[in-house]
Coordinates of C-alpha atoms and ligand atoms in Angstrom, one line a residue:
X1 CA 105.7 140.2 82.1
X2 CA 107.3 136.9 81.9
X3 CA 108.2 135.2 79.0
X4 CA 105.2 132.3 77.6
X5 CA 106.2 129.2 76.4
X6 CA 104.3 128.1 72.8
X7 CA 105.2 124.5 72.2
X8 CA 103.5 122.5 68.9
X9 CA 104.5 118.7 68.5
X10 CA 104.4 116.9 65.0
X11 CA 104.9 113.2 65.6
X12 CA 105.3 110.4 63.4
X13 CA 104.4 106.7 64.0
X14 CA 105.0 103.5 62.0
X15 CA 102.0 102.0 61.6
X16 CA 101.4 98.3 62.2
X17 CA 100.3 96.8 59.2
X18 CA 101.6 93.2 57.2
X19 CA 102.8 95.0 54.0
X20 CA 103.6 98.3 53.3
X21 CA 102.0 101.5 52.5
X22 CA 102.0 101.2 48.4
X23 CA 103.3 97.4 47.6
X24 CA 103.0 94.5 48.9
X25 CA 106.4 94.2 50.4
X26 CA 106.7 93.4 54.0
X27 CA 106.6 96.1 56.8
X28 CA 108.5 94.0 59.3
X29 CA 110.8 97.0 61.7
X30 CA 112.4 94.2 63.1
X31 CA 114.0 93.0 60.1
X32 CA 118.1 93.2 60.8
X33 CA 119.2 92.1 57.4
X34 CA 119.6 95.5 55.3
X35 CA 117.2 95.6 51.7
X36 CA 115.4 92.5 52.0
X37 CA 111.9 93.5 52.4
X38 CA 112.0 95.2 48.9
X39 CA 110.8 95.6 45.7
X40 CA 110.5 98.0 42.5
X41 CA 107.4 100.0 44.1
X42 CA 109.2 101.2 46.9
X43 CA 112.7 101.5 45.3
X44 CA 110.9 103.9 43.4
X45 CA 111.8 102.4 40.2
X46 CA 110.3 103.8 37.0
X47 CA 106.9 102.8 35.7
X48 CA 105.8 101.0 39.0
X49 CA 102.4 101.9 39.9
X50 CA 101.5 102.4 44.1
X51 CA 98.5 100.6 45.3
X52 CA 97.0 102.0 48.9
X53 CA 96.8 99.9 51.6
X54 CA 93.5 99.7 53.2
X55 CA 94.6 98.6 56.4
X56 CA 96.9 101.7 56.8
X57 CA 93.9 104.3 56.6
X58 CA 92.0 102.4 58.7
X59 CA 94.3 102.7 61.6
X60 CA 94.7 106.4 60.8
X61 CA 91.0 106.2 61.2
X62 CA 90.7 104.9 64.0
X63 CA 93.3 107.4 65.7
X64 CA 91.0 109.9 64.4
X65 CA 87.7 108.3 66.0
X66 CA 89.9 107.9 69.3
X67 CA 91.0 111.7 69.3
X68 CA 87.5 112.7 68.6
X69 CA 88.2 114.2 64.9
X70 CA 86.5 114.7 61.9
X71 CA 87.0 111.8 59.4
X72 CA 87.7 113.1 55.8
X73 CA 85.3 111.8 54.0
X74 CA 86.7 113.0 51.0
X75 CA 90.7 112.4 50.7
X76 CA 93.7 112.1 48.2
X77 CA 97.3 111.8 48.3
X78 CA 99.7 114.4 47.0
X79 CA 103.4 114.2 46.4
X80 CA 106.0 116.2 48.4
X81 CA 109.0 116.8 46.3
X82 CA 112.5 116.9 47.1
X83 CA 115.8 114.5 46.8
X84 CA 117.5 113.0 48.8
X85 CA 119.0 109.4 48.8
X86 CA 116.5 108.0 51.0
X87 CA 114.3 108.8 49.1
X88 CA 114.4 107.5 45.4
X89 CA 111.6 108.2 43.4
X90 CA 111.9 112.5 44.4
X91 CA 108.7 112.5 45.9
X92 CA 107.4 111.1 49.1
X93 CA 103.7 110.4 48.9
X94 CA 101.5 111.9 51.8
X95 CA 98.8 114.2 52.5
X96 CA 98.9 117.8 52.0
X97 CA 95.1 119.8 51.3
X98 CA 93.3 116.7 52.9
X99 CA 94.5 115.0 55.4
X100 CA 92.4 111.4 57.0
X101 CA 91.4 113.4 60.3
X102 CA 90.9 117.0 61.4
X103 CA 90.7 118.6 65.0
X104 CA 90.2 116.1 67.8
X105 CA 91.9 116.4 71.4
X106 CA 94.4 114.3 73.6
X107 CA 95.3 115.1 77.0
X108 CA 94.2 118.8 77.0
X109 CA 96.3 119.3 73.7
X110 CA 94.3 120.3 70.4
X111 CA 95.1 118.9 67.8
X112 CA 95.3 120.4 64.0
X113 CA 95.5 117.2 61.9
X114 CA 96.4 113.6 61.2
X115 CA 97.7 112.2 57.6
X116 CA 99.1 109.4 56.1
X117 CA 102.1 109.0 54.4
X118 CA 105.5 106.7 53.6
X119 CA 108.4 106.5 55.5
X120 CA 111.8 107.0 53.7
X121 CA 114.9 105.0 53.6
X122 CA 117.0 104.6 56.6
X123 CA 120.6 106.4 55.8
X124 CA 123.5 105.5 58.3
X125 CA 126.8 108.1 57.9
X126 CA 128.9 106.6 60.4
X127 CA 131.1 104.2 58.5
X128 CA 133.4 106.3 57.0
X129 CA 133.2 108.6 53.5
X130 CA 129.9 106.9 52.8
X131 CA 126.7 106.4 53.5
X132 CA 124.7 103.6 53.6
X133 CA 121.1 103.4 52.5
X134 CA 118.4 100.4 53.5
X135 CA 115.5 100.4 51.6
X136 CA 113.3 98.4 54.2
X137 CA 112.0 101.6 55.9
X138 CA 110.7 103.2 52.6
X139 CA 107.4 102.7 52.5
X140 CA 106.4 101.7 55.7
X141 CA 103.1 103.6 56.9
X142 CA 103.5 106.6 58.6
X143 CA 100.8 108.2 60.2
X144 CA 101.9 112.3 61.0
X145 CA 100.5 114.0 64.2
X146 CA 100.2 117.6 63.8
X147 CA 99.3 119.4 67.3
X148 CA 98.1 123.1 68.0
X149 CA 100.5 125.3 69.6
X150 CA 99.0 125.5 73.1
X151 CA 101.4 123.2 74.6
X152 CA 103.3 125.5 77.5
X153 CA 105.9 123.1 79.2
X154 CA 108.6 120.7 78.2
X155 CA 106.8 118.5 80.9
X156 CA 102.9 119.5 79.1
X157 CA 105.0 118.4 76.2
X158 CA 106.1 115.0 77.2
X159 CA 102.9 114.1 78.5
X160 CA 101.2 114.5 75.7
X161 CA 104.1 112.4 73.7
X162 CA 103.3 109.8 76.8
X163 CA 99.5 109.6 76.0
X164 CA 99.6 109.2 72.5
X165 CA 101.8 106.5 72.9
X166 CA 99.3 104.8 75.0
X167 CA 96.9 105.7 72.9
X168 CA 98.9 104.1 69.9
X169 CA 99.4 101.0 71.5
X170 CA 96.0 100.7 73.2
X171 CA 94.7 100.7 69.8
X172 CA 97.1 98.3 68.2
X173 CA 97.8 100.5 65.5
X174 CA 101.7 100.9 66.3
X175 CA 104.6 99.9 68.4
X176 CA 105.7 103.1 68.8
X177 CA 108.6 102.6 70.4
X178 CA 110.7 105.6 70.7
X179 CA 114.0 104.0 70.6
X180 CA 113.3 102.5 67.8
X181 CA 112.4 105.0 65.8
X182 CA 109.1 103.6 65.4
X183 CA 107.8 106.9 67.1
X184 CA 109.4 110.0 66.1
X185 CA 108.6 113.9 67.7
X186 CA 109.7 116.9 66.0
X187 CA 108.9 120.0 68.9
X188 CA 107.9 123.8 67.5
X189 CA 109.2 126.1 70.0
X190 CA 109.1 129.8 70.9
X191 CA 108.8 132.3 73.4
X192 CA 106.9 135.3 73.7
X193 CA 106.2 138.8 76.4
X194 CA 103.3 139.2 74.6
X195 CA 100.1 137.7 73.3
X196 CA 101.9 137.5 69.7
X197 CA 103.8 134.1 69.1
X198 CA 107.6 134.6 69.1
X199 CA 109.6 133.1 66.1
X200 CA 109.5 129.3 66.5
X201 CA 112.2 126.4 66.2
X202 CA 111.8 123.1 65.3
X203 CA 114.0 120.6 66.9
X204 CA 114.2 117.1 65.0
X205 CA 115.0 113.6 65.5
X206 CA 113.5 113.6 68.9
X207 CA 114.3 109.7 70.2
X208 CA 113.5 109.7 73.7
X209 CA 111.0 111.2 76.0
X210 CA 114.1 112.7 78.1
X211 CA 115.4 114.0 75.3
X212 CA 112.3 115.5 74.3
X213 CA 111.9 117.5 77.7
X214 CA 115.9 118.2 77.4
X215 CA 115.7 120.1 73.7
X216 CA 112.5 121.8 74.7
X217 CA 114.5 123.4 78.0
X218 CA 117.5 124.3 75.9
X219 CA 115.7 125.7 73.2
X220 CA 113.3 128.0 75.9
X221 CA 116.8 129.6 77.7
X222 CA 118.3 129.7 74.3
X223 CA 115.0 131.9 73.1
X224 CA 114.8 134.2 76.2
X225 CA 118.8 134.5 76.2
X226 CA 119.2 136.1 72.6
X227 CA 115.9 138.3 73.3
X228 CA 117.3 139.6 76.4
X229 CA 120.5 140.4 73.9
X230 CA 118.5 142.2 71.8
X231 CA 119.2 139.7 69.5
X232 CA 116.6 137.8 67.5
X233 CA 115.1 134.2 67.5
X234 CA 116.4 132.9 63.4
X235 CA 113.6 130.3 62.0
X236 CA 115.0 127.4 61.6
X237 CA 115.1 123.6 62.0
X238 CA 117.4 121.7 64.5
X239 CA 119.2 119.1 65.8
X240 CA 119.9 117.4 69.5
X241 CA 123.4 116.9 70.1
X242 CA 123.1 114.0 72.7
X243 CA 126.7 114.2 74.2
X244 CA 126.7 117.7 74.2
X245 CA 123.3 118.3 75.0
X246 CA 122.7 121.0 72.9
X247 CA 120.5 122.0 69.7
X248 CA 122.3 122.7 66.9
X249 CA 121.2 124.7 63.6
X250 CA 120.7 122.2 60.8
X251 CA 119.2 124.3 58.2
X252 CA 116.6 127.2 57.2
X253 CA 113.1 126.2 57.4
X254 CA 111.9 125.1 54.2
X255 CA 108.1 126.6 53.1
X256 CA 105.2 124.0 51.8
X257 CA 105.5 125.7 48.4
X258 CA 109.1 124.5 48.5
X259 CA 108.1 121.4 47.7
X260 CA 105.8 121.5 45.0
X261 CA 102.7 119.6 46.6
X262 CA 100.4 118.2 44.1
X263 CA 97.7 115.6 44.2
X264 CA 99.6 112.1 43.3
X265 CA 98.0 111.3 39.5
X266 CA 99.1 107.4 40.1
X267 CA 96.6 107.1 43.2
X268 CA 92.7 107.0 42.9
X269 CA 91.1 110.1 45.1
X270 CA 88.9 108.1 48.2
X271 CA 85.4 109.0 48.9
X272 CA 85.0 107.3 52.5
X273 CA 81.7 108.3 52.4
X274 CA 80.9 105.3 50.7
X275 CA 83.0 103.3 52.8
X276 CA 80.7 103.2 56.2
X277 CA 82.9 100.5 57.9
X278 CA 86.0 103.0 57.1
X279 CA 84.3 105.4 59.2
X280 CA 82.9 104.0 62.1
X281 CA 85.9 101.9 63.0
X282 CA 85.1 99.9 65.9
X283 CA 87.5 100.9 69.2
X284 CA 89.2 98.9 72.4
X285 CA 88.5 100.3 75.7
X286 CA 91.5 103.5 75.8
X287 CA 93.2 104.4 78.3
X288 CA 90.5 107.5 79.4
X289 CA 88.3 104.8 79.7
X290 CA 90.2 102.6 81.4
X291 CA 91.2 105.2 84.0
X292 CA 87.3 105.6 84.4
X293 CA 86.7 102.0 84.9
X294 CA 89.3 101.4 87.5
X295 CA 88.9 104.3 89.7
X296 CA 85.1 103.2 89.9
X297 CA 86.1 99.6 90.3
X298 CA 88.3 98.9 92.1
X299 CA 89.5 102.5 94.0
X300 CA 92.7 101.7 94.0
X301 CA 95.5 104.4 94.6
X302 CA 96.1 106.8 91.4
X303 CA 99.7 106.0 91.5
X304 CA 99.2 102.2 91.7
X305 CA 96.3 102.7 88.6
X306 CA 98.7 104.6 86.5
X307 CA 101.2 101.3 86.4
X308 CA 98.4 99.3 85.3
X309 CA 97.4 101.8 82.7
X310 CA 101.2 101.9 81.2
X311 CA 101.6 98.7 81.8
X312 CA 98.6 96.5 79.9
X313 CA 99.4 93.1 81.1
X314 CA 99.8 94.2 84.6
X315 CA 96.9 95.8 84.3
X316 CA 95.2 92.9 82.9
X317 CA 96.7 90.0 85.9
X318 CA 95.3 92.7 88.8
X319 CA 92.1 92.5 87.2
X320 CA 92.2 88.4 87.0
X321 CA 93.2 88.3 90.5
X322 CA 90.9 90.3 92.3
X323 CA 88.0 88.6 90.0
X324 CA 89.2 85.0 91.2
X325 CA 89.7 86.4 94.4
X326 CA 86.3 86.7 94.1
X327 CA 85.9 90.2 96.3
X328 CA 86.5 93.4 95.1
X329 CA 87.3 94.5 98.4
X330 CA 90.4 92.8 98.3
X331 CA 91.4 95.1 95.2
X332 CA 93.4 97.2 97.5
X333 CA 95.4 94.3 99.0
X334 CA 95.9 92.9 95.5
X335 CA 96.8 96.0 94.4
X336 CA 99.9 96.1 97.0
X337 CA 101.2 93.3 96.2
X338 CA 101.3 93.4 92.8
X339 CA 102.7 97.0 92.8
X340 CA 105.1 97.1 95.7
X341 CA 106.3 93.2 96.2
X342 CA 105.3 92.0 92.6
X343 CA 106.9 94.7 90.9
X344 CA 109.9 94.7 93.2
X345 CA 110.7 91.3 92.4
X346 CA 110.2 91.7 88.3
X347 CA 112.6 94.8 88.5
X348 CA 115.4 92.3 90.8
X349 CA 114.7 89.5 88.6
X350 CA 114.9 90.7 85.0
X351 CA 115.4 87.1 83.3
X352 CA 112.4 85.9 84.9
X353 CA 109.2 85.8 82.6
X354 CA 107.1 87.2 85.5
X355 CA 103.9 85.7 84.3
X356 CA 105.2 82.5 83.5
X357 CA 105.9 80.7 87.4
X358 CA 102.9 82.8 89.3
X359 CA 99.6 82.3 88.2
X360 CA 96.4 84.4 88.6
X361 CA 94.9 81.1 90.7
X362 CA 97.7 80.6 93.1
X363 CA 98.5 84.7 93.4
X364 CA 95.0 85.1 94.3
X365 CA 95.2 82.1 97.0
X366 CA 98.3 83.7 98.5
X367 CA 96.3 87.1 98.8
X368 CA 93.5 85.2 101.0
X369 CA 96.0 83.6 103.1
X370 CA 97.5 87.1 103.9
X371 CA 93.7 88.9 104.7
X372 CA 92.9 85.6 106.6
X373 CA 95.7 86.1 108.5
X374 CA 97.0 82.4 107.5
X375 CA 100.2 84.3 106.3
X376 CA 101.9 87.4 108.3
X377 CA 102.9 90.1 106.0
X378 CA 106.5 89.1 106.1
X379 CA 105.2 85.0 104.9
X380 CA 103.7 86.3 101.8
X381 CA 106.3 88.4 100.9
X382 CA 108.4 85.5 101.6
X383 CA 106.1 82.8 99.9
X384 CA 105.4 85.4 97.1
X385 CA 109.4 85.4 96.2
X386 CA 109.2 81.4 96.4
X387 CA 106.2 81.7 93.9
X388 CA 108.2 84.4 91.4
X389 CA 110.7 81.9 91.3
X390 CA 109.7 78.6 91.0
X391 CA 106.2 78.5 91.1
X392 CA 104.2 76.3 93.3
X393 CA 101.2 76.8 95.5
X394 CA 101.5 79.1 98.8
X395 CA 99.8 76.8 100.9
X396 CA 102.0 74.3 100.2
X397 CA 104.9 76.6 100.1
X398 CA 104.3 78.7 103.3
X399 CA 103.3 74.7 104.8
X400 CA 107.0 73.5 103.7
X401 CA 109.0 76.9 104.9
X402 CA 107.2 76.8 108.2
X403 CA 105.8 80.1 107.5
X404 CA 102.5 79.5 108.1
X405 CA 101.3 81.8 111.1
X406 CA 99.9 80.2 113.9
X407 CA 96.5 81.9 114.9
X408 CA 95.4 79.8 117.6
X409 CA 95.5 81.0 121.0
X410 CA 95.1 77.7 122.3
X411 CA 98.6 77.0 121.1
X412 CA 100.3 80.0 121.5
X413 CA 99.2 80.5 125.3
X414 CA 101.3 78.1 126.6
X415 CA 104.4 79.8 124.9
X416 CA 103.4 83.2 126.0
X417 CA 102.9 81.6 129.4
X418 CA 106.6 80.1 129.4
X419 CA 108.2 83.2 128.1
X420 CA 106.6 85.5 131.1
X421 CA 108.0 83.1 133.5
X422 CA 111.1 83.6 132.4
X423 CA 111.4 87.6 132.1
X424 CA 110.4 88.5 135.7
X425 CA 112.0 92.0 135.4
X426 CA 110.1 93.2 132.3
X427 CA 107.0 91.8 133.4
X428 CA 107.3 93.5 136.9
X429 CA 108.3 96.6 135.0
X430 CA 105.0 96.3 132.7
X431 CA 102.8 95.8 136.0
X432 CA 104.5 99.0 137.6
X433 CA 103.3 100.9 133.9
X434 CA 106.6 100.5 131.8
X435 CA 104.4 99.3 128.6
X436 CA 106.8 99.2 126.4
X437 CA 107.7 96.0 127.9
X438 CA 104.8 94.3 126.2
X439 CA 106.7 94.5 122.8
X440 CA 109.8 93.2 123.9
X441 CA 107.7 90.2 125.5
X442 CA 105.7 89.8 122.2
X443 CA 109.2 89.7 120.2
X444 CA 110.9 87.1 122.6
X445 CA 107.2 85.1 121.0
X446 CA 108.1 85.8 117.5
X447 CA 111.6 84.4 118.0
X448 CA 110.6 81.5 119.8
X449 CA 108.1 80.4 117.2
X450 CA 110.6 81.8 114.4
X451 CA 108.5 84.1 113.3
X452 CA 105.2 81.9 112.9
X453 CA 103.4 83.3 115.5
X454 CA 100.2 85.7 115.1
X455 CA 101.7 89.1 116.9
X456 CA 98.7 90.3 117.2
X457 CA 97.4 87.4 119.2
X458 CA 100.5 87.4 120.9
X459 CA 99.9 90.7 122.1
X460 CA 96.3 90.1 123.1
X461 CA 97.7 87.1 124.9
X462 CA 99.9 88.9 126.9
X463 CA 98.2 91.8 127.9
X464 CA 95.3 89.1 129.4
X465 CA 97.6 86.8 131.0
X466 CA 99.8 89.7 132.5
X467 CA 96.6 91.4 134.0
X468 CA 95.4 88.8 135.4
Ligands
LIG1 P1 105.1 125.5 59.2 O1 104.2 126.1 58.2 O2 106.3 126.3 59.5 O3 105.3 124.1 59.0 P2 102.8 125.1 60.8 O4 101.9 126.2 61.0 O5 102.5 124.0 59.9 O6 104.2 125.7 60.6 O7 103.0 124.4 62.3 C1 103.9 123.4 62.4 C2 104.0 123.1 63.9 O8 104.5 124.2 64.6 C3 102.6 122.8 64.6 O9 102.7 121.8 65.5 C4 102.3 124.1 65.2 O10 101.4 123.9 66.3 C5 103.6 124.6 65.6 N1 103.7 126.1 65.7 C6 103.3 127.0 64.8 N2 103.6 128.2 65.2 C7 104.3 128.1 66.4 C8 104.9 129.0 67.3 N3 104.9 130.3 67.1 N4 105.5 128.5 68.4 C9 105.5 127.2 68.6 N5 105.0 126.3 67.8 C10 104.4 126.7 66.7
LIG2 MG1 103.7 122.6 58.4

């Protein structure tokens, strides 16, 4: 039998809220000044009392309702104690025997719970003999994922990680930007012949999604190596080691009663039951849903629907476009401009706002031109890179570049006329049934009407005229 894979993720976000989790202190993670959003609640000084913030369980909540959970409807903090200098008072508040949500699902992944808690103090140790400790982290809200172990990839694992971002952001409750620390995943890991679970590891301080997938690998070969040793898996918690990529062994694994849980007596227990509005949050359109909604709307390629997904306000100027366009049967030729040419030029471009010289109006006027055949696929990308940069209208663009294409075969046929005239070889080659000839006839066109010219038409031209 081959080894099994048993993967279980614990993930922490900061929550979005204006003050933090127990004072009224600002919860601002882009704050660069060290210990400024501050004061005696959450430096943990003695005889301060916490006061909950509502707007924190309500995102916790609403996570819950969006993972399908059962909402507590009885709760209470506890206190986890240890020390540590990030964290002052010896406790951190969070949520032990009843956590906000139970069960629920995301992506195919189970999950066990979701609680609420405070984050700690940020510590740096790179300076020298010290350390450093700022106190604008503690007591940020912290909402704590807790999944089943049924993950059985690095890759099932990171996909997961990927949704629940989404998820996060879809519902406005966090950032959770990874390299920011604003979302944080701790990965379970062990291996196993049989149907019993091998020992597990938990790797820590997770900061990317490739990082994620990298400790997970590591730790799997690591597992199956010392088995295949005869050695044994240790339990115990670990770190990445980015430039050597490697886990490294940081410490035993502590139990719960380790830390002395109890029910926090400066905190009132909640009974959501009576709060009804608590319960029944109301909820965006998610990502699921949105999925749903744009395969059945618009039937646009899963790959091109997966950009707009990740990325909202893509998502969100496709959808304006192909409504002013005023045909949904244009959504696929929106679709590949916005994903192929669009994108391409936001990617070369970086210090370009993209949304701020194109609007929805004049990209959707730009998409007619190019299905009414006004602009040949090679003038819209053109005007389209005109339009990126400096904004403007394509008509009058393509007008100014000369890159309008010219459609009438009225026009054209004296051209096409000219041009046969003067190739006498090809075009006795083309009569005597060397076709291939036709294209080089319908390029000499393109050349003489620098590129303006319909090739289509021109082809159609040429194949009357020359069998005539
Ligand atoms: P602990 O008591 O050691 O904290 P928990 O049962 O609370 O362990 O689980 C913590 C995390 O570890 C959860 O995400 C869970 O799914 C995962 N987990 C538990 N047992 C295993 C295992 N044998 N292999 C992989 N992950 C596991
Ligand atoms: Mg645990």
């Amino acid at each position: 039998m081959e080894y099994k894979t048993t993967i279980g993720l614990e993930i922490h976000a900061e929550l979005r809220t204006r003050t933090k989790m127990f004072c009224t202190s600002k919860n601002d993670p882009e704050e660069k000044k060290p210990n400024v959003n501050i004061c005696p609640v959450c430096m943990g000084y003695p005889g301060t009392l916490p006061v909950i913030n509502k707007e924190a369980v309500k995102h916790v909540l609403k996570v819950g309702k969006a993972l399908g959970a059962k909402l507590a409807d009885f709760t209470e903090f506890d206190r986890k104690n240890y020390f540590y200098p990030d964290i002052p008072k010896g406790y951190q508040i969070s949520q032990y025997q009843y956590p906000l949500v139970s069960g629920g699902e995301l992506a195919g992944v189970k999950i066990t719970r979701v609680h609420l808690e405070e984050d700690t103090a940020k510590s740096s140790h790179e300076k020298g003999d010290y350390s450093l400790v700022d106190f604008n982290r503690a007591g940020v809200p912290l909402m704590e994922l807790v999944t089943e172990p049924v993950i059985g990839s690095a890759e099932q694992a990171v996909n997961f990680a990927r949704e629940l971002q989404l998820l996060l952001r879809y519902l406005g409750v966090s950032h959770a930007n990874m390299e920011k620390g604003e979302m944080r995943v701790e990965a379970n890991i062990s291996v196993s012949k049989t149907d019993t679970f091998g020992t597990k590891c938990e790797v820590k301080n997770l900061n990317s999604f490739r990082t994620v997938e990298k400790a997970i690998a590591f730790e799997v070969a690591r597992h199956i190596e010392l088995l295949e040793k005869g050695e044994k898996v240790i339990q115990e918690t670990r770190g990445w080691n980015e430039a050597k990529q490697e886990t490294y062994s940081q410490r035993s694994k502590e139990n719960a009663h380790d830390y002395r849980y109890f029910p926090d007596p400066d905190l009132p227990k909640l009974k959501l039951s009576e709060l009804p509005e608590f319960l029944n949050p109301e909820l965006p359109e998610l990502p699921e849903q949105k999925r749903a909604r744009f395969d059945s709307e618009y039937g646009v390629k899963a790959e091109d629907r997966e950009m707009y997904i990740f990325d909202m306000k893509l998502g969100d100027f496709f959808e304006e476009v192909v409504k002013i366009s005023g045909d949904k049967k244009l959504a696929a030729l929106v679709s590949n401009y916005i994903t192929s040419d669009f994108a391409g030029l936001q990617k070369n471009n970086p210090d370009i706002d993209p949304f701020k010289n194109i609007t929805s109006e004049n990209f959707a006027a730009l998409i007619k031109m190019a299905n009414g055949g006004e602009l040949s696929s090679r003038g819209a990308k053109d005007t389209l890179a005109i339009m990126f940069k400096e904004g403007g209208e394509p008509q009058k663009i393509a007008e100014e570049k000369g890159l309008i294409q010219k459609n009438d075969e009225g026009e054209l046929l004296a051209m096409v006329q000219k041009i046969i005239a003067e190739n006498e070889k090809v075009v006795s080659g083309y009569r005597a049934g060397k076709e291939a000839g036709i294209m080089f006839l319908v390029g000499q066109g393109m050349k003489a009407s620098k590129g303006s010219a319909n090739p289509q038409i021109l082809k159609k031209l040429f194949e009357t005229e020359l069998t005539k």
